[in-house]
Coordinates of C-alpha atoms (C1' of nucleotides) in Angstrom, one line a residue:
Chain N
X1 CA 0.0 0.0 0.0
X2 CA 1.1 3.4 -1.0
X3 CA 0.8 5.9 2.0
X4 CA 2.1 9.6 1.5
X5 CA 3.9 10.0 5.0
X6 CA 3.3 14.0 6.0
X7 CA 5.5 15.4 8.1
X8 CA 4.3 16.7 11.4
X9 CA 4.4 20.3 11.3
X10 CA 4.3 21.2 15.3
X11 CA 7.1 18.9 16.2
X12 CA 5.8 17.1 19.4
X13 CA 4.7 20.1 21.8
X14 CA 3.5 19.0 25.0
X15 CA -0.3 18.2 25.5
X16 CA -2.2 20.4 28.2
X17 CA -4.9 18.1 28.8
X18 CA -4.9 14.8 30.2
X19 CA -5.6 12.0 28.5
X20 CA -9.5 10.4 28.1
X21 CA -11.3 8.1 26.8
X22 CA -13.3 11.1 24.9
X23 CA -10.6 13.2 24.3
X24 CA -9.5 10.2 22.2
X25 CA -12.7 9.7 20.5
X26 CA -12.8 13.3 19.3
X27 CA -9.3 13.0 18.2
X28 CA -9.8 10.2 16.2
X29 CA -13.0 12.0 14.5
X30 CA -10.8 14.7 13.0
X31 CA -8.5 12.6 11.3
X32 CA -10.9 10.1 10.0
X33 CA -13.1 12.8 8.7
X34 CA -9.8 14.3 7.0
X35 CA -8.0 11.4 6.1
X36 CA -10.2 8.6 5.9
X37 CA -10.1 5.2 7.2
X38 CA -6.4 4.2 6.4
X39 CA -5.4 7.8 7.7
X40 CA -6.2 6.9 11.5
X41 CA -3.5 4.9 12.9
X42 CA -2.2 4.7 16.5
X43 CA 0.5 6.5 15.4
X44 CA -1.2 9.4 13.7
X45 CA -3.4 9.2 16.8
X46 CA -1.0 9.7 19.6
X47 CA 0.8 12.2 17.8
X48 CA -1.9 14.5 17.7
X49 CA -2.6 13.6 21.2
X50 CA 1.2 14.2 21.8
X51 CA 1.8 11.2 23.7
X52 CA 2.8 7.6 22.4
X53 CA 0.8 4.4 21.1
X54 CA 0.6 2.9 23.9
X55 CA -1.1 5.5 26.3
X56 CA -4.2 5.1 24.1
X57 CA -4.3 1.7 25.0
X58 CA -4.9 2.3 29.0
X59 CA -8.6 4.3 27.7
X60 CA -9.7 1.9 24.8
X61 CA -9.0 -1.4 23.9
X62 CA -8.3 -2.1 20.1
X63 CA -9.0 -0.4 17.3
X64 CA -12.4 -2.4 16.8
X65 CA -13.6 -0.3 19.7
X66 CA -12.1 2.7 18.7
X67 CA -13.7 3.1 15.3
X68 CA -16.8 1.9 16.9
X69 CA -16.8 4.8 19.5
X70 CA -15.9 7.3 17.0
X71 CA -19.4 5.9 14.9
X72 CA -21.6 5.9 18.0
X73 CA -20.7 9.3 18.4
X74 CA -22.1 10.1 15.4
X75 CA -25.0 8.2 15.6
X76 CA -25.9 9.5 19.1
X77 CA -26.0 13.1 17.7
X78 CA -27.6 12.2 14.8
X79 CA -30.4 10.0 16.3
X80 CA -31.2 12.2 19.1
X81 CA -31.3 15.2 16.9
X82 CA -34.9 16.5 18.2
X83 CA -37.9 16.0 15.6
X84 CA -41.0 18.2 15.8
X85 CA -44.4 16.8 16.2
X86 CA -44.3 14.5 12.6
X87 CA -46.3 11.5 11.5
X88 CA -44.5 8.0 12.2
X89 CA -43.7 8.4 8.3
X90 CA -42.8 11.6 8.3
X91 CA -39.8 10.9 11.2
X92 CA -39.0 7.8 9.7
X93 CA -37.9 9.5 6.4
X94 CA -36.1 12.2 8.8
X95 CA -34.4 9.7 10.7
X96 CA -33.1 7.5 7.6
X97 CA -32.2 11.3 6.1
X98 CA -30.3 12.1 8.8
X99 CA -28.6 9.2 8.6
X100 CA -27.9 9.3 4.7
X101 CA -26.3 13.0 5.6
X102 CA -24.6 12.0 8.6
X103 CA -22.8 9.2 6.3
X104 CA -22.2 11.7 2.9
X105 CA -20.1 13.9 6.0
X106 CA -18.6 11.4 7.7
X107 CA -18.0 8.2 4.8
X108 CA -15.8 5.6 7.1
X109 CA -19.4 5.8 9.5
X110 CA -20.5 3.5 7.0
X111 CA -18.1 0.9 6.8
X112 CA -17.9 1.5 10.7
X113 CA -21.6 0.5 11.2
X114 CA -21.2 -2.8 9.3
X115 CA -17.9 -3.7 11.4
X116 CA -20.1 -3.5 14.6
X117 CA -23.6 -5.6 14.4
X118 CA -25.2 -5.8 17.4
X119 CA -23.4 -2.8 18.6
X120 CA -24.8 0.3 20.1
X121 CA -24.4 2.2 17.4
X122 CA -26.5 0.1 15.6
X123 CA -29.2 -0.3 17.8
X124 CA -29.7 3.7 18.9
X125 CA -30.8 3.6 15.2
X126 CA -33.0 -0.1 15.0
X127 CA -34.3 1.9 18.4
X128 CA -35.4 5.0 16.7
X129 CA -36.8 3.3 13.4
X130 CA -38.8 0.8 15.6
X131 CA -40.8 2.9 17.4
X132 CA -41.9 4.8 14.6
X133 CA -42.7 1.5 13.0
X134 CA -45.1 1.0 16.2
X135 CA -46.7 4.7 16.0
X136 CA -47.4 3.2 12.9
X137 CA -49.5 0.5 13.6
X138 CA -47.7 -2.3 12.5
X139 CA -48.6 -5.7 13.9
X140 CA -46.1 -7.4 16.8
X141 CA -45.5 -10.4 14.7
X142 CA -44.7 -8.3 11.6
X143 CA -42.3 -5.2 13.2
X144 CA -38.5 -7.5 13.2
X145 CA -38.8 -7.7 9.5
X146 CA -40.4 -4.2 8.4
X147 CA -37.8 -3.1 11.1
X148 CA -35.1 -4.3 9.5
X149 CA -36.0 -4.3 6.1
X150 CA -35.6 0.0 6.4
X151 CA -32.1 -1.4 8.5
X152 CA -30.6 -3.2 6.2
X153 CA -31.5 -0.8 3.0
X154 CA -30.1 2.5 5.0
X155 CA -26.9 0.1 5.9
X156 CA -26.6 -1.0 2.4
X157 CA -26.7 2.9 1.0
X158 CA -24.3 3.7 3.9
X159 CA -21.7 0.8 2.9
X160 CA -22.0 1.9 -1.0
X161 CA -21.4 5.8 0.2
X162 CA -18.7 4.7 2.6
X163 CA -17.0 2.5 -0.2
X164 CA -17.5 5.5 -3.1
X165 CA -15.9 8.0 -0.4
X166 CA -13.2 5.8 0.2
X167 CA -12.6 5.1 -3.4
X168 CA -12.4 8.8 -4.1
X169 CA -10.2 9.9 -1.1
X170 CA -7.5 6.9 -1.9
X171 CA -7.4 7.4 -5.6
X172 CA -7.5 11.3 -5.3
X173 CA -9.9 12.4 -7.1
X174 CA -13.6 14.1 -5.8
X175 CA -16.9 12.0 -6.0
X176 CA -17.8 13.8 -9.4
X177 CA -14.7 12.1 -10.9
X178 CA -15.6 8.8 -9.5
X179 CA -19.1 8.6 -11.0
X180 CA -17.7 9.8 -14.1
X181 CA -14.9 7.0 -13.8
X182 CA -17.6 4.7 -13.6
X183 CA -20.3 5.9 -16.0
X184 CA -17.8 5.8 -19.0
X185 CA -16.9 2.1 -18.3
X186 CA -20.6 1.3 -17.6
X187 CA -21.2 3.0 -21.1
X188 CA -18.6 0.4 -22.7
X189 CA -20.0 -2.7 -21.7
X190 CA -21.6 -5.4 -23.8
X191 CA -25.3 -4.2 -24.6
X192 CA -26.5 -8.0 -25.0
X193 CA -25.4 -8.9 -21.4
X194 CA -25.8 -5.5 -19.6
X195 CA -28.6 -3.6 -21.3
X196 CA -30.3 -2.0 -18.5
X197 CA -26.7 -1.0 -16.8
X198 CA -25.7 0.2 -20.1
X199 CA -28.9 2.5 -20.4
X200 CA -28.4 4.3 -17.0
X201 CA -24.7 4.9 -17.3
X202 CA -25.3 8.5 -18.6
X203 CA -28.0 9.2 -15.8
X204 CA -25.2 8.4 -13.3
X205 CA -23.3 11.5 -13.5
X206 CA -26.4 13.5 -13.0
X207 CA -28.7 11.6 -10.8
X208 CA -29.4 12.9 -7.1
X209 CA -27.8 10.5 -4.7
X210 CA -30.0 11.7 -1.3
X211 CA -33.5 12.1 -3.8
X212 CA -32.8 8.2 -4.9
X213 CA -32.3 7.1 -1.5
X214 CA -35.9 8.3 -0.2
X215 CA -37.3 7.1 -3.1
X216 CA -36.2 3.8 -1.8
X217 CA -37.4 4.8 1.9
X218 CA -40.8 5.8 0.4
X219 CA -40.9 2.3 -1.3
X220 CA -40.8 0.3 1.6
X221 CA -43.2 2.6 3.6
X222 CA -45.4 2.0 0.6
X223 CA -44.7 -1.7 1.4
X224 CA -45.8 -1.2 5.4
X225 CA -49.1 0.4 4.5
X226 CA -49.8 -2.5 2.2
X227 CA -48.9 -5.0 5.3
X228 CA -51.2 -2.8 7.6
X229 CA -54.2 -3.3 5.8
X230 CA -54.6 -6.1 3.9
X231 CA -53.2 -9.7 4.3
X232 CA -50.2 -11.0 3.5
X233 CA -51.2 -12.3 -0.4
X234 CA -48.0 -12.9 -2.0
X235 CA -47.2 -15.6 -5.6
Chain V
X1 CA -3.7 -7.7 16.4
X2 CA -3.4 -11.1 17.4
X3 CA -2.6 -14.2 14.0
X4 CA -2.1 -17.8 15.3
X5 CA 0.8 -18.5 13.0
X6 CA -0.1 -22.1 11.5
X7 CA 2.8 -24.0 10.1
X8 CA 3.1 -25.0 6.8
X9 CA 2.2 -28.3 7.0
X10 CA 3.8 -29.9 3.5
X11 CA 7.3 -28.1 3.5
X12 CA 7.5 -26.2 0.0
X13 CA 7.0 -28.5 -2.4
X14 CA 7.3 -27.3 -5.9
X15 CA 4.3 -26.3 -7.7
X16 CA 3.4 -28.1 -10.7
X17 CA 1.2 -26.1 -12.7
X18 CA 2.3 -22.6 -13.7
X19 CA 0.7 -20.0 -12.3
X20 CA -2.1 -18.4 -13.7
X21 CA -5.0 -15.2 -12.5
X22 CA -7.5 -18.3 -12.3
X23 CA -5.6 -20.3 -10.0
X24 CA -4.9 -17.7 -7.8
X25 CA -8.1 -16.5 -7.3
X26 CA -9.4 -20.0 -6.8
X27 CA -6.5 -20.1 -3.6
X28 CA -7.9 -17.0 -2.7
X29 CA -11.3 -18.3 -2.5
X30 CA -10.6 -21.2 -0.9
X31 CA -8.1 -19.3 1.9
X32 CA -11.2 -17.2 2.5
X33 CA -13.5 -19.6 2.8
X34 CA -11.5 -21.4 5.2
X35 CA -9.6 -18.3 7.0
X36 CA -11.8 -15.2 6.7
X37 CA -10.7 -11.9 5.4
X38 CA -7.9 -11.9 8.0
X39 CA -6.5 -14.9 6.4
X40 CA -5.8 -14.1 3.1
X41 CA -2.8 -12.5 2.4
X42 CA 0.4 -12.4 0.1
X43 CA 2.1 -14.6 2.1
X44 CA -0.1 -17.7 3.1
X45 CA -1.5 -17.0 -0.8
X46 CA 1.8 -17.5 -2.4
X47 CA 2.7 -20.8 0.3
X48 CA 0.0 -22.0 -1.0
X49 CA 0.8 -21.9 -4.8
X50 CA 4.3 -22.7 -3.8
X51 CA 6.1 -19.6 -5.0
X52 CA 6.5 -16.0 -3.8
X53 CA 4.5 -13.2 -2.7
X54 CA 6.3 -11.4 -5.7
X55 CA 5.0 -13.2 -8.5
X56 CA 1.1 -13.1 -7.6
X57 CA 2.0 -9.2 -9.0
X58 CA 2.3 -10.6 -12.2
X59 CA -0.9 -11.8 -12.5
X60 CA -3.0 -9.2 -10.6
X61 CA -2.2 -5.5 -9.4
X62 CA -3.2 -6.0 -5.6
X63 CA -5.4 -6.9 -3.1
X64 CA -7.9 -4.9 -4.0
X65 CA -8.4 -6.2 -7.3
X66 CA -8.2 -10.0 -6.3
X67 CA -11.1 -9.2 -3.3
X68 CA -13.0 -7.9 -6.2
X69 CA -12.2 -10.7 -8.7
X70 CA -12.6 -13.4 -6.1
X71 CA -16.1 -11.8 -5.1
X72 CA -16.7 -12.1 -8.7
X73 CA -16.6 -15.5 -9.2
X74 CA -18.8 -16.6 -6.6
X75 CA -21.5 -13.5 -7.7
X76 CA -21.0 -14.7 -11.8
X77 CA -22.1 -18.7 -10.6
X78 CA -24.9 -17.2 -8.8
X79 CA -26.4 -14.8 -11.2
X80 CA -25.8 -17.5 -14.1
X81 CA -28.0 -19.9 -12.2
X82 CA -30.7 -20.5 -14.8
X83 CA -34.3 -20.3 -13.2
X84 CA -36.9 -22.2 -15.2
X85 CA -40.0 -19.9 -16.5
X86 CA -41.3 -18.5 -13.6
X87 CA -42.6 -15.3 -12.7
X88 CA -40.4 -11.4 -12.2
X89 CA -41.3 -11.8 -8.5
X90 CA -40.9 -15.2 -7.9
X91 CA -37.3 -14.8 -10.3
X92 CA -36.1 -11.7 -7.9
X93 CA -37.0 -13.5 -4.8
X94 CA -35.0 -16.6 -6.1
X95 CA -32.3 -14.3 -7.2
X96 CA -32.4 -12.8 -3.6
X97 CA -32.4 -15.9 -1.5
X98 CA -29.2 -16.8 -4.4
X99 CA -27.0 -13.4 -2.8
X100 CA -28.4 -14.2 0.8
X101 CA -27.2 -17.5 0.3
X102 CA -23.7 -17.2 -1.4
X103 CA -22.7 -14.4 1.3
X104 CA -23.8 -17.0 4.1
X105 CA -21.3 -19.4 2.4
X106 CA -18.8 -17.1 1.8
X107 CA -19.4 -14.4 4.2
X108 CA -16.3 -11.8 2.7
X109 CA -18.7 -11.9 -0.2
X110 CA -20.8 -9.1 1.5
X111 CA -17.6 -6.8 2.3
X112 CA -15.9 -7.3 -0.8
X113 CA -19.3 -6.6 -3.0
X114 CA -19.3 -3.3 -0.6
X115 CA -15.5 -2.5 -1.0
X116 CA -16.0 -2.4 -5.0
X117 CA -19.2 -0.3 -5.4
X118 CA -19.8 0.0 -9.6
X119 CA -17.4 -2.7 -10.0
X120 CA -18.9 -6.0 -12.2
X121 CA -19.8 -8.3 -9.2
X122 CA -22.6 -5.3 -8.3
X123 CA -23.1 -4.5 -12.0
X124 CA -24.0 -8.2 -12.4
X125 CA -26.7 -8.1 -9.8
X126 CA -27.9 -4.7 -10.7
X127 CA -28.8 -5.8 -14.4
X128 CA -29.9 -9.5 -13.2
X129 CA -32.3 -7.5 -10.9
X130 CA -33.2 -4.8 -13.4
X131 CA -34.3 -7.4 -16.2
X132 CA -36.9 -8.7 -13.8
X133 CA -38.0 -5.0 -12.9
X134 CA -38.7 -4.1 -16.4
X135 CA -40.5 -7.5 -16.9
X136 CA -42.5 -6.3 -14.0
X137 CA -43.6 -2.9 -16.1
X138 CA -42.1 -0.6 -13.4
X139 CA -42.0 2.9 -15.3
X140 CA -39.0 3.7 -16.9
X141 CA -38.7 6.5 -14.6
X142 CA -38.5 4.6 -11.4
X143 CA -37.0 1.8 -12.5
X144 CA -33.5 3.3 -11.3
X145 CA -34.6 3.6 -7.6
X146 CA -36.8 0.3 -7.5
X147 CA -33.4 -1.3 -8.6
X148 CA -31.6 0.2 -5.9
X149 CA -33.8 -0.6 -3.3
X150 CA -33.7 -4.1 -3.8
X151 CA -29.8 -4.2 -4.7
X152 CA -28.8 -1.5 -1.3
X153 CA -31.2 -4.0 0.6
X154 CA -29.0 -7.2 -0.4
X155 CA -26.3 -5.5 0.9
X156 CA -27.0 -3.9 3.8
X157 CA -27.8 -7.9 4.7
X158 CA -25.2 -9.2 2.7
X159 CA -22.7 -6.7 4.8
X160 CA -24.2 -7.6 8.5
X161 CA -24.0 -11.3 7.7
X162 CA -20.5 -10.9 6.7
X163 CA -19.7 -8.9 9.7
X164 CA -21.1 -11.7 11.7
X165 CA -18.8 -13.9 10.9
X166 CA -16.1 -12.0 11.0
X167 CA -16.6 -11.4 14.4
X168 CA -17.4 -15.1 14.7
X169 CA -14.2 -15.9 13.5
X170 CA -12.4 -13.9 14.8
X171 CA -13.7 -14.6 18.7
X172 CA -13.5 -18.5 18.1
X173 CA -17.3 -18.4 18.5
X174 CA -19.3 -20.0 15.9
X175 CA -22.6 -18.0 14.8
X176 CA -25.0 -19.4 17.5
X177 CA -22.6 -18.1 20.3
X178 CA -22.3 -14.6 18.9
X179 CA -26.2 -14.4 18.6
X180 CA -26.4 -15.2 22.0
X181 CA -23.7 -12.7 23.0
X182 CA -26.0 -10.1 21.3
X183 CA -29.2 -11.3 23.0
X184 CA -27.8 -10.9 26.2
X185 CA -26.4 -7.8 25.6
X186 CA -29.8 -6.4 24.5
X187 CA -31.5 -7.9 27.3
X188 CA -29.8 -5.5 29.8
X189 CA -30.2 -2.5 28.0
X190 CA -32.7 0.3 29.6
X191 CA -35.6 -0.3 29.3
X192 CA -37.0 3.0 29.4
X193 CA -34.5 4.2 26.5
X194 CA -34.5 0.7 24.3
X195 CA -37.7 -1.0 24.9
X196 CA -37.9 -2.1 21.5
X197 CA -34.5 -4.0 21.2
X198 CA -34.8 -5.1 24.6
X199 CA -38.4 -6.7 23.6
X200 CA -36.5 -8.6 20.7
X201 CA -33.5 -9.6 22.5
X202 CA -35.2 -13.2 23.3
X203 CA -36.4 -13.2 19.6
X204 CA -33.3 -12.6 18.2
X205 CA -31.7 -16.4 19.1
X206 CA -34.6 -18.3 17.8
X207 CA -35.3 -16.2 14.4
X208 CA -34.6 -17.3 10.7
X209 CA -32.3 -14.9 8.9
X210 CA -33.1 -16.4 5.8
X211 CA -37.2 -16.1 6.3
X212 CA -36.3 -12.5 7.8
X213 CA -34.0 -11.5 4.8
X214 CA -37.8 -12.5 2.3
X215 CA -39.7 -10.7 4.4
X216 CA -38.0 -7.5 3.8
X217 CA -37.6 -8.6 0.1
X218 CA -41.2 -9.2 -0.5
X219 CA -42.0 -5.9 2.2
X220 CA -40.1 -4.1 -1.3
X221 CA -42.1 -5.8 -3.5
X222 CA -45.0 -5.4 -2.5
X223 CA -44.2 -1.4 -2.1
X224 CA -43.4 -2.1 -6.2
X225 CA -46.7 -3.0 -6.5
X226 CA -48.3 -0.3 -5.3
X227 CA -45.8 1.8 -8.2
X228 CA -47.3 0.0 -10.9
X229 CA -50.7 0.8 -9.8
X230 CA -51.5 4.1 -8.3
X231 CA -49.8 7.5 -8.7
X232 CA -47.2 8.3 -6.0
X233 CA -49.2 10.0 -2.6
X234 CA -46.8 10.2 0.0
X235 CA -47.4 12.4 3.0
Chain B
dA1 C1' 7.7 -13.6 -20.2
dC2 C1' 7.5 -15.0 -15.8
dC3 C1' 9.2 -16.0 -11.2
dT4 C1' 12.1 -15.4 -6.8
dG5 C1' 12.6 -13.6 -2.3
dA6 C1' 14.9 -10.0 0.2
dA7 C1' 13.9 -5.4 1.5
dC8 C1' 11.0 -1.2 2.4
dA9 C1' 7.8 1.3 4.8
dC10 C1' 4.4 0.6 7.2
dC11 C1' 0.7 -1.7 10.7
dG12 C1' -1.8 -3.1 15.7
dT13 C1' -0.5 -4.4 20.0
dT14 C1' 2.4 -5.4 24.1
dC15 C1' 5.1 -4.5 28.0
dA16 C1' 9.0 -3.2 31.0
dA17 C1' 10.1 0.9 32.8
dG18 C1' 9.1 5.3 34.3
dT19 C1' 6.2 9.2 37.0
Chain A
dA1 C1' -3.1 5.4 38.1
dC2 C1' -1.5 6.7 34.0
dC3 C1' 2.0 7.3 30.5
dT4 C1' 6.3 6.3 27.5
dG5 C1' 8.4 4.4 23.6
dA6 C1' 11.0 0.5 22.0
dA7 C1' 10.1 -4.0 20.4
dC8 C1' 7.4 -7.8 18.3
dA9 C1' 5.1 -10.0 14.8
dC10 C1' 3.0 -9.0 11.3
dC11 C1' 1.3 -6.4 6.7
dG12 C1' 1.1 -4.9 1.2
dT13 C1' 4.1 -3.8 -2.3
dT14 C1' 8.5 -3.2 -4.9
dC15 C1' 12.3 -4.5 -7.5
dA16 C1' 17.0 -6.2 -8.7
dA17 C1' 18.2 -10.5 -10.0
dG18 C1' 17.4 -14.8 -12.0
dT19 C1' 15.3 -18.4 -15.6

DNA sequence: ACCTGAACACCGTTCAAGT
DNA sequence: ACCTGAACACCGTTCAAGT
């Protein structure tokens, strides 16, 4: 792996504050949020901390932990960003909005939210969804799977985001280059075997990332209000 | 990080078919299968083709591009699974249940199709998806979104199952023992703040991922439905 | 053209030693 | 209790040298 090793440009002044578990956390924000995953290292850490590796280790135990932290952060905030008097619906695109934007400013949250299932991170935002899904009416038996159905489809966006971001940042170029990178070889393929991804290739570079992810929100809410009225009648 | 460093268990013995980008990415899959993510490098790649890391360079730029080629393979065989005649929904659940299944198999599946976002293995789904949509008469106009619904939905599954076994493997646990890990957890969360997740914490070791994965598939659908008949009305 | 394997520039993590 | 920083056991990747 190619890394471009940048100096440090305040030598290693003393740090005024001690050491903390959230001083950490904060720390590590900043540089994955200007360098991207492969950017945070325990070395990059600690030297912006000014201390060595192996202080960080007393306040957090791997790296798992700490990249999960730094996401949880993020969710917190973004979850428990106050919503005015909506309908279930109404929230439930807010929420999975705020969570699309949170991810487009902060890419490695993606990949970060995979990395920890189960986690609390995770489950502030299976919380949030949930009860919505119960304002909603939903049926007990029925609420797992429409729960995680809007889940999995904001995790999956999130991923792809992460993954384009990442892509971007290693390679060097912006987003706009990236889509462009991949709308001219989508254009080249064979139009026997790949007619359809052949046909969008050109609405790639224009297309609205955050309008085609609520379009997919507003899909499966279309999908709820089918379950909460009639049966379940499928071929 | 932590590597038991397993011997080589035949001594080098001399490899007697010359290297080639298909048998190298047929190691890789099987050091995957067997090792996880974590497994796979240059090193316990080349012991096992009996030469050195070096020369895998000759046949494929990096690491990268051998995730994304050894993802490919397994996507190809299940996207080239011919389905007799049978109907666009019952063809996109079976193509579904295909994914779901191939990242249970091979769970780095789900990563690696998230690490190369507008890379073949995704453009293969896309268009296998997309035929179906058409055949469904979805209006050109929301064909785009209805595809990605469906496809960011397979991942965001196809991701959390792979991270589940990462962390799986990674622990020593198998599957079972990591659910239950999770349930617990959830069971001592607040119930004031999580009464949701705390409500499906004893759910959560019984439950079908594959029945749960359909649900949210045919949850889609049925929102598709509703797009073919009446004119969008969202709040 | 294809392969070898030592070398380079990194990692995460540990731990004896300090304060 | 908390911090230091050298050391360990790895990585991906390169490249001069071989065949």
């Amino acid at each position: 792996m190619v890394k471009k090793s940048l100096k440090k440009s305040h030598a290693t002044r003393r740090r005024e504050e001690a050491l903390s578990r959230d001083r950490i956390i904060e720390a590590a924000i900043a540089i994955l949020d200007s360098s991207g995953e492969d950017g945070l290292t325990f070395r990059t850490l600690s030297e912006r901390l000014a201390t060595g590796p192996g202080a960080i280790y007393w306040h957090i135990a791997n790296k798992s932990e700490l990249l999960t932290a730094a996401c949880d952060a993020i969710v917190a905030r973004t979850m428990n960003a106050p919503l005015v008097g909506a309908t279930p619906e109404a929230t439930i695109r807010a929420l999975a909005l705020g969570m699309f934007d949170a991810i487009d400013a902060h890419p490695w949250v993606g990949s970060a939210l995979t990395r920890a299932p189960g986690q609390l991170p995770m489950v502030r935002i299976l919380e949030a969804i949930a009860q919505q899904v119960r304002a909603l009416g939903v049926p007990d038996q029925e609420q797992w799977a429409t729960v995680g159905a809007l889940l999995n489809y904001i995790l999956g966006v999130g991923g792809q985001n992460a993954a384009n971001g990442q892509l971007a940042r290693t390679r060097g170029v912006d987003r706009s280059d990236f889509l462009e990178a991949v709308s001219t070889a989508w254009s080249q393929l064979d139009p026997d075997q790949y007619p359809f991804t052949r046909s969008v290739a050109g609405q790639l570079r224009a297309h609205d990332d955050r309008m085609d992810f609520l379009a997919g929100i507003d899909l499966i809410l279309r999908g709820i209000r089918g379950l909460r009225t009639d049966r379940i009648d499928l071929v």
